[in-house]
Each structure stands twice: as C-alpha cells, then as structure tokens.
mmCIF file of N, CA and C in Angstrom:
data_model
loop_
_atom_site.group_PDB
_atom_site.id
_atom_site.type_symbol
_atom_site.label_atom_id
_atom_site.label_comp_id
_atom_site.label_asym_id
_atom_site.label_seq_id
_atom_site.Cartn_x
_atom_site.Cartn_y
_atom_site.Cartn_z
ATOM 1 N N MET A 1 13.826 -59.524 -10.140
ATOM 2 C CA MET A 1 13.008 -58.524 -9.418
ATOM 3 C C MET A 1 12.572 -59.071 -8.144
ATOM 4 N N GLU A 2 12.780 -58.181 -6.868
ATOM 5 C CA GLU A 2 12.110 -58.834 -5.626
ATOM 6 C C GLU A 2 10.636 -58.835 -5.679
ATOM 7 N N ALA A 3 10.072 -60.023 -5.101
ATOM 8 C CA ALA A 3 8.716 -60.284 -4.975
ATOM 9 C C ALA A 3 8.321 -59.246 -4.087
ATOM 10 N N MET A 4 6.997 -58.638 -4.631
ATOM 11 C CA MET A 4 6.324 -57.665 -3.913
ATOM 12 C C MET A 4 4.992 -57.348 -4.515
ATOM 13 N N GLU A 5 3.931 -57.050 -3.621
ATOM 14 C CA GLU A 5 2.558 -56.920 -3.965
ATOM 15 C C GLU A 5 2.266 -55.743 -3.178
ATOM 16 N N ILE A 6 1.587 -54.684 -4.006
ATOM 17 C CA ILE A 6 1.077 -53.384 -3.489
ATOM 18 C C ILE A 6 -0.400 -53.261 -3.837
ATOM 19 N N ALA A 7 -1.096 -53.047 -2.912
ATOM 20 C CA ALA A 7 -2.348 -53.025 -2.998
ATOM 21 C C ALA A 7 -3.065 -51.389 -2.884
ATOM 22 N N GLY A 8 -4.081 -51.015 -3.483
ATOM 23 C CA GLY A 8 -4.290 -49.602 -3.155
ATOM 24 C C GLY A 8 -5.643 -49.537 -3.959
ATOM 25 N N GLY A 9 -6.097 -48.170 -3.734
ATOM 26 C CA GLY A 9 -7.382 -47.877 -4.415
ATOM 27 C C GLY A 9 -7.686 -46.357 -4.231
ATOM 28 N N CYS A 10 -8.794 -46.143 -4.722
ATOM 29 C CA CYS A 10 -9.388 -44.569 -4.685
ATOM 30 C C CYS A 10 -10.075 -44.395 -3.301
ATOM 31 N N HIS A 11 -10.621 -43.182 -3.063
ATOM 32 C CA HIS A 11 -10.888 -42.872 -1.755
ATOM 33 C C HIS A 11 -12.327 -43.505 -1.330
ATOM 34 N N CYS A 12 -13.148 -43.748 -2.417
ATOM 35 C CA CYS A 12 -14.544 -44.169 -2.027
ATOM 36 C C CYS A 12 -14.430 -45.716 -2.182
ATOM 37 N N GLY A 13 -13.397 -46.411 -2.779
ATOM 38 C CA GLY A 13 -13.255 -48.012 -2.895
ATOM 39 C C GLY A 13 -13.924 -48.512 -4.114
ATOM 40 N N ALA A 14 -14.374 -47.625 -5.052
ATOM 41 C CA ALA A 14 -14.867 -48.129 -6.323
ATOM 42 C C ALA A 14 -13.863 -48.668 -7.297
ATOM 43 N N VAL A 15 -12.609 -48.130 -7.131
ATOM 44 C CA VAL A 15 -11.659 -48.629 -7.908
ATOM 45 C C VAL A 15 -10.501 -49.022 -6.995
ATOM 46 N N ARG A 16 -10.119 -50.354 -7.292
ATOM 47 C CA ARG A 16 -9.119 -51.018 -6.431
ATOM 48 C C ARG A 16 -7.916 -51.551 -7.592
ATOM 49 N N TYR A 17 -6.784 -51.581 -7.013
ATOM 50 C CA TYR A 17 -5.710 -52.114 -7.827
ATOM 51 C C TYR A 17 -4.622 -52.974 -6.881
ATOM 52 N N VAL A 18 -3.981 -53.700 -7.708
ATOM 53 C CA VAL A 18 -2.752 -54.622 -7.164
ATOM 54 C C VAL A 18 -1.618 -54.527 -8.107
ATOM 55 N N ILE A 19 -0.471 -53.930 -7.552
ATOM 56 C CA ILE A 19 0.861 -53.941 -8.402
ATOM 57 C C ILE A 19 1.389 -55.277 -7.996
ATOM 58 N N GLY A 20 1.714 -56.250 -8.896
ATOM 59 C CA GLY A 20 2.173 -57.466 -8.551
ATOM 60 C C GLY A 20 3.726 -57.559 -9.066
ATOM 61 N N GLY A 21 4.554 -56.832 -8.242
ATOM 62 C CA GLY A 21 5.988 -56.725 -8.432
ATOM 63 C C GLY A 21 6.489 -55.478 -7.895
ATOM 64 N N ARG A 22 7.809 -55.281 -7.690
ATOM 65 C CA ARG A 22 8.354 -54.230 -7.296
ATOM 66 C C ARG A 22 8.486 -53.026 -8.455
ATOM 67 N N PRO A 23 8.022 -51.694 -8.093
ATOM 68 C CA PRO A 23 8.225 -50.652 -8.955
ATOM 69 C C PRO A 23 9.608 -50.324 -9.190
ATOM 70 N N ARG A 24 9.834 -49.942 -10.391
ATOM 71 C CA ARG A 24 11.234 -49.441 -10.784
ATOM 72 C C ARG A 24 11.864 -48.222 -9.821
ATOM 73 N N ARG A 25 10.892 -47.261 -9.331
ATOM 74 C CA ARG A 25 11.093 -46.279 -8.634
ATOM 75 C C ARG A 25 9.946 -45.649 -8.195
ATOM 76 N N HIS A 26 10.061 -44.775 -7.033
ATOM 77 C CA HIS A 26 9.042 -44.089 -6.401
ATOM 78 C C HIS A 26 9.474 -42.590 -6.536
ATOM 79 N N SER A 27 9.037 -41.797 -7.409
ATOM 80 C CA SER A 27 9.380 -40.488 -7.628
ATOM 81 C C SER A 27 8.442 -39.422 -6.887
ATOM 82 N N LEU A 28 8.707 -38.518 -6.220
ATOM 83 C CA LEU A 28 8.048 -37.352 -5.847
ATOM 84 C C LEU A 28 8.121 -36.173 -6.926
ATOM 85 N N CYS A 29 7.097 -35.931 -7.502
ATOM 86 C CA CYS A 29 7.017 -34.969 -8.672
ATOM 87 C C CYS A 29 6.526 -33.575 -8.141
ATOM 88 N N PHE A 30 7.232 -32.534 -8.786
ATOM 89 C CA PHE A 30 6.889 -31.206 -8.321
ATOM 90 C C PHE A 30 6.591 -30.519 -9.541
ATOM 91 N N CYS A 31 6.202 -31.036 -10.671
ATOM 92 C CA CYS A 31 5.926 -30.326 -11.939
ATOM 93 C C CYS A 31 4.434 -29.717 -11.869
ATOM 94 N N ALA A 32 4.339 -28.590 -12.553
ATOM 95 C CA ALA A 32 3.096 -27.845 -12.296
ATOM 96 C C ALA A 32 1.826 -28.749 -12.870
ATOM 97 N N ASP A 33 2.031 -29.352 -13.806
ATOM 98 C CA ASP A 33 0.898 -30.360 -14.369
ATOM 99 C C ASP A 33 0.641 -31.318 -13.179
ATOM 100 N N CYS A 34 1.403 -31.907 -12.688
ATOM 101 C CA CYS A 34 0.862 -32.821 -11.493
ATOM 102 C C CYS A 34 0.288 -32.132 -10.325
ATOM 103 N N ARG A 35 0.964 -31.103 -9.990
ATOM 104 C CA ARG A 35 0.521 -30.456 -8.858
ATOM 105 C C ARG A 35 -1.150 -29.742 -9.183
ATOM 106 N N ARG A 36 -1.391 -29.284 -10.413
ATOM 107 C CA ARG A 36 -2.715 -28.769 -10.677
ATOM 108 C C ARG A 36 -3.552 -29.938 -10.766
ATOM 109 N N CYS A 37 -3.334 -31.080 -11.466
ATOM 110 C CA CYS A 37 -4.139 -32.232 -11.594
ATOM 111 C C CYS A 37 -4.371 -32.879 -10.189
ATOM 112 N N ALA A 38 -3.576 -32.982 -9.342
ATOM 113 C CA ALA A 38 -3.854 -33.526 -8.011
ATOM 114 C C ALA A 38 -4.281 -32.680 -6.978
ATOM 115 N N GLY A 39 -4.230 -31.207 -7.097
ATOM 116 C CA GLY A 39 -4.517 -30.232 -6.204
ATOM 117 C C GLY A 39 -3.697 -30.379 -4.961
ATOM 118 N N ALA A 40 -2.298 -30.585 -5.085
ATOM 119 C CA ALA A 40 -1.336 -30.917 -4.134
ATOM 120 C C ALA A 40 -0.124 -30.414 -4.442
ATOM 121 N N PRO A 41 1.109 -30.012 -3.565
ATOM 122 C CA PRO A 41 2.245 -29.443 -3.855
ATOM 123 C C PRO A 41 3.212 -30.358 -4.320
ATOM 124 N N VAL A 42 2.904 -31.834 -4.046
ATOM 125 C CA VAL A 42 3.858 -32.785 -4.722
ATOM 126 C C VAL A 42 3.145 -33.974 -4.874
ATOM 127 N N VAL A 43 3.348 -34.808 -5.918
ATOM 128 C CA VAL A 43 2.629 -35.956 -6.105
ATOM 129 C C VAL A 43 3.779 -37.291 -6.359
ATOM 130 N N GLY A 44 3.302 -38.273 -5.629
ATOM 131 C CA GLY A 44 4.253 -39.518 -5.456
ATOM 132 C C GLY A 44 3.637 -40.585 -6.572
ATOM 133 N N TRP A 45 4.596 -41.120 -7.474
ATOM 134 C CA TRP A 45 4.383 -41.893 -8.329
ATOM 135 C C TRP A 45 5.247 -43.135 -8.310
ATOM 136 N N ALA A 46 4.757 -44.194 -8.259
ATOM 137 C CA ALA A 46 5.369 -45.467 -8.575
ATOM 138 C C ALA A 46 5.400 -46.030 -9.957
ATOM 139 N N VAL A 47 6.562 -46.002 -10.522
ATOM 140 C CA VAL A 47 6.674 -46.495 -12.107
ATOM 141 C C VAL A 47 6.669 -48.062 -12.043
ATOM 142 N N VAL A 48 5.765 -48.601 -12.751
ATOM 143 C CA VAL A 48 5.598 -49.976 -12.966
ATOM 144 C C VAL A 48 5.492 -50.394 -14.537
ATOM 145 N N ASP A 49 5.844 -51.728 -14.630
ATOM 146 C CA ASP A 49 5.551 -52.165 -16.067
ATOM 147 C C ASP A 49 3.990 -52.333 -16.067
ATOM 148 N N GLU A 50 3.584 -52.011 -17.175
ATOM 149 C CA GLU A 50 2.003 -52.063 -17.384
ATOM 150 C C GLU A 50 1.309 -53.381 -16.940
ATOM 151 N N GLY A 51 2.211 -54.595 -17.409
ATOM 152 C CA GLY A 51 1.599 -55.977 -17.260
ATOM 153 C C GLY A 51 1.522 -56.279 -15.643
ATOM 154 N N LEU A 52 2.317 -55.438 -14.762
ATOM 155 C CA LEU A 52 2.115 -55.736 -13.354
ATOM 156 C C LEU A 52 0.939 -55.117 -12.567
ATOM 157 N N LEU A 53 0.211 -54.295 -13.347
ATOM 158 C CA LEU A 53 -0.840 -53.449 -12.722
ATOM 159 C C LEU A 53 -2.367 -54.425 -13.088
ATOM 160 N N ARG A 54 -2.867 -54.749 -11.887
ATOM 161 C CA ARG A 54 -4.243 -55.231 -12.119
ATOM 162 C C ARG A 54 -5.390 -54.368 -11.439
ATOM 163 N N VAL A 55 -6.354 -53.798 -12.321
ATOM 164 C CA VAL A 55 -7.239 -52.976 -12.000
ATOM 165 C C VAL A 55 -8.497 -53.658 -11.764
ATOM 166 N N SER A 56 -9.496 -53.050 -10.847
ATOM 167 C CA SER A 56 -10.871 -53.673 -10.708
ATOM 168 C C SER A 56 -11.934 -52.284 -10.497
ATOM 169 N N GLY A 57 -12.629 -52.203 -11.201
ATOM 170 C CA GLY A 57 -13.579 -50.918 -11.191
ATOM 171 C C GLY A 57 -13.304 -50.116 -12.424
ATOM 172 N N GLU A 58 -14.177 -49.193 -12.733
ATOM 173 C CA GLU A 58 -14.116 -48.301 -13.974
ATOM 174 C C GLU A 58 -13.494 -46.980 -13.616
ATOM 175 N N VAL A 59 -12.237 -46.599 -14.383
ATOM 176 C CA VAL A 59 -11.681 -45.372 -14.171
ATOM 177 C C VAL A 59 -12.029 -44.506 -15.458
ATOM 178 N N ALA A 60 -12.055 -43.074 -15.110
ATOM 179 C CA ALA A 60 -12.143 -41.970 -16.189
ATOM 180 C C ALA A 60 -10.822 -41.723 -16.653
ATOM 181 N N VAL A 61 -10.631 -41.245 -17.879
ATOM 182 C CA VAL A 61 -9.374 -40.681 -18.416
ATOM 183 C C VAL A 61 -9.539 -39.297 -18.825
ATOM 184 N N TYR A 62 -8.378 -38.459 -18.399
ATOM 185 C CA TYR A 62 -8.459 -37.167 -18.868
ATOM 186 C C TYR A 62 -7.066 -37.057 -19.443
ATOM 187 N N ARG A 63 -6.984 -36.689 -20.815
ATOM 188 C CA ARG A 63 -5.860 -36.275 -21.698
ATOM 189 C C ARG A 63 -5.357 -34.957 -21.320
ATOM 190 N N SER A 64 -4.361 -34.881 -20.417
ATOM 191 C CA SER A 64 -3.875 -33.620 -19.918
ATOM 192 C C SER A 64 -2.963 -32.917 -20.885
ATOM 193 N N SER A 65 -2.248 -33.561 -21.803
ATOM 194 C CA SER A 65 -1.351 -33.047 -22.766
ATOM 195 C C SER A 65 -0.667 -34.078 -23.690
ATOM 196 N N GLY A 66 -0.682 -33.717 -24.916
ATOM 197 C CA GLY A 66 -0.189 -34.760 -25.848
ATOM 198 C C GLY A 66 -1.017 -36.042 -25.767
ATOM 199 N N ASP A 67 -0.075 -37.178 -25.397
ATOM 200 C CA ASP A 67 -0.792 -38.501 -25.558
ATOM 201 C C ASP A 67 -0.651 -38.805 -23.874
ATOM 202 N N VAL A 68 -0.399 -38.002 -22.997
ATOM 203 C CA VAL A 68 -0.410 -38.122 -21.480
ATOM 204 C C VAL A 68 -2.029 -38.411 -21.180
ATOM 205 N N GLU A 69 -2.318 -39.501 -20.482
ATOM 206 C CA GLU A 69 -3.617 -40.016 -19.915
ATOM 207 C C GLU A 69 -3.458 -39.950 -18.411
ATOM 208 N N ARG A 70 -4.271 -39.226 -17.696
ATOM 209 C CA ARG A 70 -4.432 -39.336 -16.237
ATOM 210 C C ARG A 70 -5.672 -40.024 -16.044
ATOM 211 N N SER A 71 -5.669 -41.128 -15.191
ATOM 212 C CA SER A 71 -6.911 -41.819 -14.909
ATOM 213 C C SER A 71 -7.204 -41.444 -13.387
ATOM 214 N N PHE A 72 -8.559 -41.476 -13.314
ATOM 215 C CA PHE A 72 -9.051 -41.145 -11.856
ATOM 216 C C PHE A 72 -10.413 -41.972 -11.643
ATOM 217 N N CYS A 73 -10.834 -41.951 -10.481
ATOM 218 C CA CYS A 73 -12.143 -42.437 -10.066
ATOM 219 C C CYS A 73 -13.178 -41.465 -10.380
ATOM 220 N N PRO A 74 -14.066 -42.130 -11.341
ATOM 221 C CA PRO A 74 -15.159 -41.117 -11.798
ATOM 222 C C PRO A 74 -16.368 -40.764 -10.756
ATOM 223 N N ARG A 75 -16.165 -41.581 -9.604
ATOM 224 C CA ARG A 75 -17.063 -41.343 -8.500
ATOM 225 C C ARG A 75 -16.631 -40.527 -7.346
ATOM 226 N N CYS A 76 -15.192 -40.466 -6.910
ATOM 227 C CA CYS A 76 -14.924 -39.628 -5.856
ATOM 228 C C CYS A 76 -13.741 -38.717 -6.403
ATOM 229 N N GLY A 77 -13.333 -38.997 -7.684
ATOM 230 C CA GLY A 77 -12.337 -37.962 -8.295
ATOM 231 C C GLY A 77 -10.736 -38.227 -7.938
ATOM 232 N N ALA A 78 -10.519 -39.368 -6.981
ATOM 233 C CA ALA A 78 -9.167 -39.536 -6.678
ATOM 234 C C ALA A 78 -8.417 -39.922 -7.911
ATOM 235 N N GLY A 79 -7.160 -39.201 -8.083
ATOM 236 C CA GLY A 79 -6.235 -39.388 -9.084
ATOM 237 C C GLY A 79 -5.584 -40.975 -8.982
ATOM 238 N N LEU A 80 -5.405 -41.800 -9.983
ATOM 239 C CA LEU A 80 -4.793 -42.999 -9.816
ATOM 240 C C LEU A 80 -3.629 -43.175 -10.585
ATOM 241 N N PHE A 81 -3.698 -43.186 -11.897
ATOM 242 C CA PHE A 81 -2.663 -43.440 -12.944
ATOM 243 C C PHE A 81 -2.185 -42.433 -13.941
ATOM 244 N N TYR A 82 -1.049 -42.679 -14.508
ATOM 245 C CA TYR A 82 -0.655 -41.732 -15.341
ATOM 246 C C TYR A 82 0.003 -42.614 -16.518
ATOM 247 N N ARG A 83 -0.330 -42.280 -17.698
ATOM 248 C CA ARG A 83 0.346 -43.109 -18.778
ATOM 249 C C ARG A 83 0.695 -42.312 -19.992
ATOM 250 N N SER A 84 1.874 -42.290 -20.702
ATOM 251 C CA SER A 84 2.181 -41.748 -21.930
ATOM 252 C C SER A 84 3.177 -42.742 -22.824
ATOM 253 N N GLN A 85 2.544 -43.481 -23.708
ATOM 254 C CA GLN A 85 3.296 -44.246 -24.564
ATOM 255 C C GLN A 85 4.486 -43.730 -25.236
ATOM 256 N N LYS A 86 4.279 -42.395 -25.643
ATOM 257 C CA LYS A 86 5.557 -41.529 -26.194
ATOM 258 C C LYS A 86 6.534 -41.437 -25.175
ATOM 259 N N LEU A 87 6.311 -40.989 -24.098
ATOM 260 C CA LEU A 87 7.485 -40.842 -23.069
ATOM 261 C C LEU A 87 7.837 -42.092 -22.455
ATOM 262 N N PHE A 88 6.816 -42.703 -22.111
ATOM 263 C CA PHE A 88 7.273 -44.040 -21.094
ATOM 264 C C PHE A 88 6.643 -45.330 -21.555
ATOM 265 N N PRO A 89 6.825 -45.903 -22.817
ATOM 266 C CA PRO A 89 6.095 -46.961 -23.603
ATOM 267 C C PRO A 89 6.162 -48.178 -22.491
ATOM 268 N N GLY A 90 5.057 -48.746 -22.318
ATOM 269 C CA GLY A 90 4.874 -49.909 -21.569
ATOM 270 C C GLY A 90 4.809 -49.790 -20.091
ATOM 271 N N SER A 91 4.990 -48.547 -19.576
ATOM 272 C CA SER A 91 4.935 -48.195 -18.204
ATOM 273 C C SER A 91 3.616 -47.594 -17.879
ATOM 274 N N VAL A 92 3.353 -47.586 -16.498
ATOM 275 C CA VAL A 92 2.296 -46.963 -16.024
ATOM 276 C C VAL A 92 2.878 -46.412 -14.555
ATOM 277 N N ASP A 93 2.370 -45.191 -14.226
ATOM 278 C CA ASP A 93 2.775 -44.589 -12.972
ATOM 279 C C ASP A 93 1.454 -44.718 -12.095
ATOM 280 N N VAL A 94 1.631 -44.999 -10.909
ATOM 281 C CA VAL A 94 0.535 -45.256 -9.996
ATOM 282 C C VAL A 94 0.776 -44.048 -8.899
ATOM 283 N N GLN A 95 -0.267 -43.447 -8.380
ATOM 284 C CA GLN A 95 -0.090 -42.454 -7.536
ATOM 285 C C GLN A 95 -0.035 -43.199 -6.175
ATOM 286 N N THR A 96 1.076 -42.870 -5.438
ATOM 287 C CA THR A 96 1.473 -43.604 -4.127
ATOM 288 C C THR A 96 0.680 -43.228 -2.965
ATOM 289 N N GLY A 97 0.201 -42.018 -2.997
ATOM 290 C CA GLY A 97 -1.007 -41.662 -2.139
ATOM 291 C C GLY A 97 -2.107 -42.402 -1.822
ATOM 292 N N THR A 98 -2.451 -43.370 -2.956
ATOM 293 C CA THR A 98 -3.490 -44.211 -2.965
ATOM 294 C C THR A 98 -3.157 -45.665 -2.577
ATOM 295 N N PHE A 99 -1.681 -45.950 -2.155
ATOM 296 C CA PHE A 99 -1.395 -47.178 -1.545
ATOM 297 C C PHE A 99 -2.136 -47.442 -0.416
ATOM 298 N N ASP A 100 -2.568 -48.660 -0.061
ATOM 299 C CA ASP A 100 -3.164 -48.993 1.273
ATOM 300 C C ASP A 100 -2.307 -48.818 2.357
ATOM 301 N N ASP A 101 -1.215 -49.211 2.059
ATOM 302 C CA ASP A 101 0.094 -49.018 3.268
ATOM 303 C C ASP A 101 1.087 -47.990 2.814
ATOM 304 N N PRO A 102 1.032 -46.708 3.391
ATOM 305 C CA PRO A 102 1.842 -45.719 2.884
ATOM 306 C C PRO A 102 3.278 -45.844 3.144
ATOM 307 N N GLU A 103 3.694 -46.982 3.992
ATOM 308 C CA GLU A 103 5.066 -47.109 4.442
ATOM 309 C C GLU A 103 5.639 -48.133 3.292
ATOM 310 N N ILE A 104 4.990 -48.857 2.434
ATOM 311 C CA ILE A 104 5.464 -49.957 1.695
ATOM 312 C C ILE A 104 6.591 -49.680 0.822
ATOM 313 N N LEU A 105 6.660 -48.509 0.342
ATOM 314 C CA LEU A 105 7.564 -48.019 -0.737
ATOM 315 C C LEU A 105 8.127 -46.692 -0.466
ATOM 316 N N PRO A 106 9.220 -46.421 0.251
ATOM 317 C CA PRO A 106 9.700 -45.118 0.487
ATOM 318 C C PRO A 106 10.114 -44.481 -0.915
ATOM 319 N N PRO A 107 10.023 -43.127 -1.116
ATOM 320 C CA PRO A 107 10.462 -42.479 -2.175
ATOM 321 C C PRO A 107 11.995 -42.769 -2.500
ATOM 322 N N THR A 108 12.147 -42.677 -3.799
ATOM 323 C CA THR A 108 13.551 -42.981 -4.309
ATOM 324 C C THR A 108 14.247 -41.639 -4.850
ATOM 325 N N GLU A 109 13.401 -40.648 -5.220
ATOM 326 C CA GLU A 109 13.659 -39.569 -5.935
ATOM 327 C C GLU A 109 12.761 -38.379 -5.922
ATOM 328 N N ALA A 110 13.454 -37.245 -6.039
ATOM 329 C CA ALA A 110 12.450 -36.073 -6.346
ATOM 330 C C ALA A 110 12.725 -35.538 -7.734
ATOM 331 N N ILE A 111 11.653 -35.355 -8.489
ATOM 332 C CA ILE A 111 11.794 -34.869 -9.733
ATOM 333 C C ILE A 111 11.121 -33.683 -10.165
ATOM 334 N N GLN A 112 11.417 -33.096 -11.351
ATOM 335 C CA GLN A 112 10.939 -31.733 -11.724
ATOM 336 C C GLN A 112 11.038 -30.652 -10.612
ATOM 337 N N MET A 113 12.174 -30.686 -10.006
ATOM 338 C CA MET A 113 12.476 -29.619 -8.900
ATOM 339 C C MET A 113 12.531 -28.261 -9.564
ATOM 340 N N ALA A 114 12.922 -28.027 -10.803
ATOM 341 C CA ALA A 114 12.846 -26.744 -11.613
ATOM 342 C C ALA A 114 11.641 -25.918 -11.449
ATOM 343 N N GLU A 115 10.566 -26.832 -11.150
ATOM 344 C CA GLU A 115 9.117 -26.296 -11.165
ATOM 345 C C GLU A 115 8.594 -26.335 -9.653
ATOM 346 N N ALA A 116 9.349 -26.794 -8.842
ATOM 347 C CA ALA A 116 8.997 -26.768 -7.341
ATOM 348 C C ALA A 116 8.668 -25.238 -6.797
ATOM 349 N N PRO A 117 7.830 -25.003 -5.979
ATOM 350 C CA PRO A 117 7.659 -23.714 -5.325
ATOM 351 C C PRO A 117 8.955 -23.497 -4.556
ATOM 352 N N SER A 118 9.503 -22.216 -4.479
ATOM 353 C CA SER A 118 10.641 -21.915 -3.643
ATOM 354 C C SER A 118 10.453 -22.350 -2.247
ATOM 355 N N TRP A 119 9.267 -22.422 -1.610
ATOM 356 C CA TRP A 119 9.167 -22.496 -0.263
ATOM 357 C C TRP A 119 9.164 -23.971 0.015
ATOM 358 N N MET A 120 9.435 -24.955 -0.885
ATOM 359 C CA MET A 120 9.407 -26.328 -0.569
ATOM 360 C C MET A 120 11.025 -26.544 0.014
ATOM 361 N N ALA A 121 11.864 -25.771 -0.124
ATOM 362 C CA ALA A 121 13.243 -25.738 0.407
ATOM 363 C C ALA A 121 13.299 -25.763 1.890
ATOM 364 N N GLU A 122 12.160 -25.038 2.625
ATOM 365 C CA GLU A 122 12.101 -24.827 3.850
ATOM 366 C C GLU A 122 11.048 -25.854 4.575
ATOM 367 N N ILE A 123 10.402 -26.775 3.867
ATOM 368 C CA ILE A 123 9.221 -27.350 4.413
ATOM 369 C C ILE A 123 9.773 -28.348 5.639
ATOM 370 N N GLY A 124 10.854 -28.816 5.835
ATOM 371 C CA GLY A 124 11.201 -29.435 6.859
ATOM 372 C C GLY A 124 11.296 -28.659 8.087
ATOM 373 N N GLU A 125 11.329 -27.279 7.975
ATOM 374 C CA GLU A 125 11.403 -26.450 9.091
ATOM 375 C C GLU A 125 10.174 -25.875 9.617
ATOM 376 N N LEU A 126 9.180 -26.290 9.181
ATOM 377 C CA LEU A 126 7.813 -25.844 9.627
ATOM 378 C C LEU A 126 7.466 -26.580 10.926
ATOM 379 N N PRO A 127 6.679 -25.769 11.650
ATOM 380 C CA PRO A 127 6.120 -26.431 12.969
ATOM 381 C C PRO A 127 5.344 -27.818 12.696
ATOM 382 N N LYS A 128 5.571 -28.877 13.631
ATOM 383 C CA LYS A 128 4.868 -30.157 13.438
ATOM 384 C C LYS A 128 4.041 -30.426 14.516
ATOM 385 N N HIS A 129 2.772 -30.830 14.130
ATOM 386 C CA HIS A 129 1.540 -31.224 14.908
ATOM 387 C C HIS A 129 1.193 -32.632 14.920
ATOM 388 N N TRP A 130 1.031 -33.329 15.877
ATOM 389 C CA TRP A 130 0.696 -34.875 15.729
ATOM 390 C C TRP A 130 -0.855 -35.018 15.061
ATOM 391 N N ARG A 131 -1.507 -33.831 15.588
ATOM 392 C CA ARG A 131 -2.817 -33.768 14.936
ATOM 393 C C ARG A 131 -3.336 -32.386 14.794
ATOM 394 N N TRP A 132 -4.446 -31.821 14.562
ATOM 395 C CA TRP A 132 -4.809 -30.581 14.416
ATOM 396 C C TRP A 132 -4.306 -29.675 15.528
ATOM 397 N N PRO A 133 -3.717 -28.563 15.079
ATOM 398 C CA PRO A 133 -3.098 -27.644 16.155
ATOM 399 C C PRO A 133 -4.258 -26.931 17.077
#
C-alpha cells in the first residue's frame, strides 16, 4: 500500500482525524439513506481499514438501520464516519467532504446509482459560477 496520510475533521474543529494509509476506494454514494443523513444529493466516502483511522475528540453515534452506525460531531453536527460490521467488517467509511485537502483523493466510483435522482444525469450541464451569481 502506498504511503499516504489524510487529515480532516468536523466543521467546528471539535473532532479531528488522521487516516494513516491509502483508502481502498473513494465512493460517491447516491443512496437515500446517505442523502437524508447528510442533507446532500451525494456523499463521498473513503473506505479504510479501521486500524488506519485515528480520531481525537468525542463523536456521537446514530444507528440508522440494522447495525449501521453513523458518527457525527455532537457540537456542529457534521457527519464523519459510517460503520457496519455485518456489511463491512473491519472497515470504516470516512466522509470525504471533511478532508482538509479536498484534492487529495479523487473519487474512484459512483455507487447506489439506482437511487440517484434522475436530474443527476444532467448535473454537468448546469450553468457554473466561480462565486455566488
């Protein structure tokens, strides 16, 4: 595995983390659960071995379904981690929108496209503005 270190944290800074190695993949998820939990049309997840993640600060945990645990900052509410020992034993997904450097790990796949809103197909055709229009 290529040496890599990715730092990140929540919006308010109460929770910080370091991923001490290269994630297996960076998935952009379109499932309804992720959209609703994040309040966003798509959520980026870096899949890493649990042992590569070091966290400082306290997180709150929400059991969203079955054994799925979604961790977030109890102070600012920023979503951070996803765990399911049944589905993905020994792994943790880290929300890539919380990376300090958003360029460090380009996405490698789009998942759960069956649940994506139909308008996502035309997202690249929208007018683009460098700042507020």
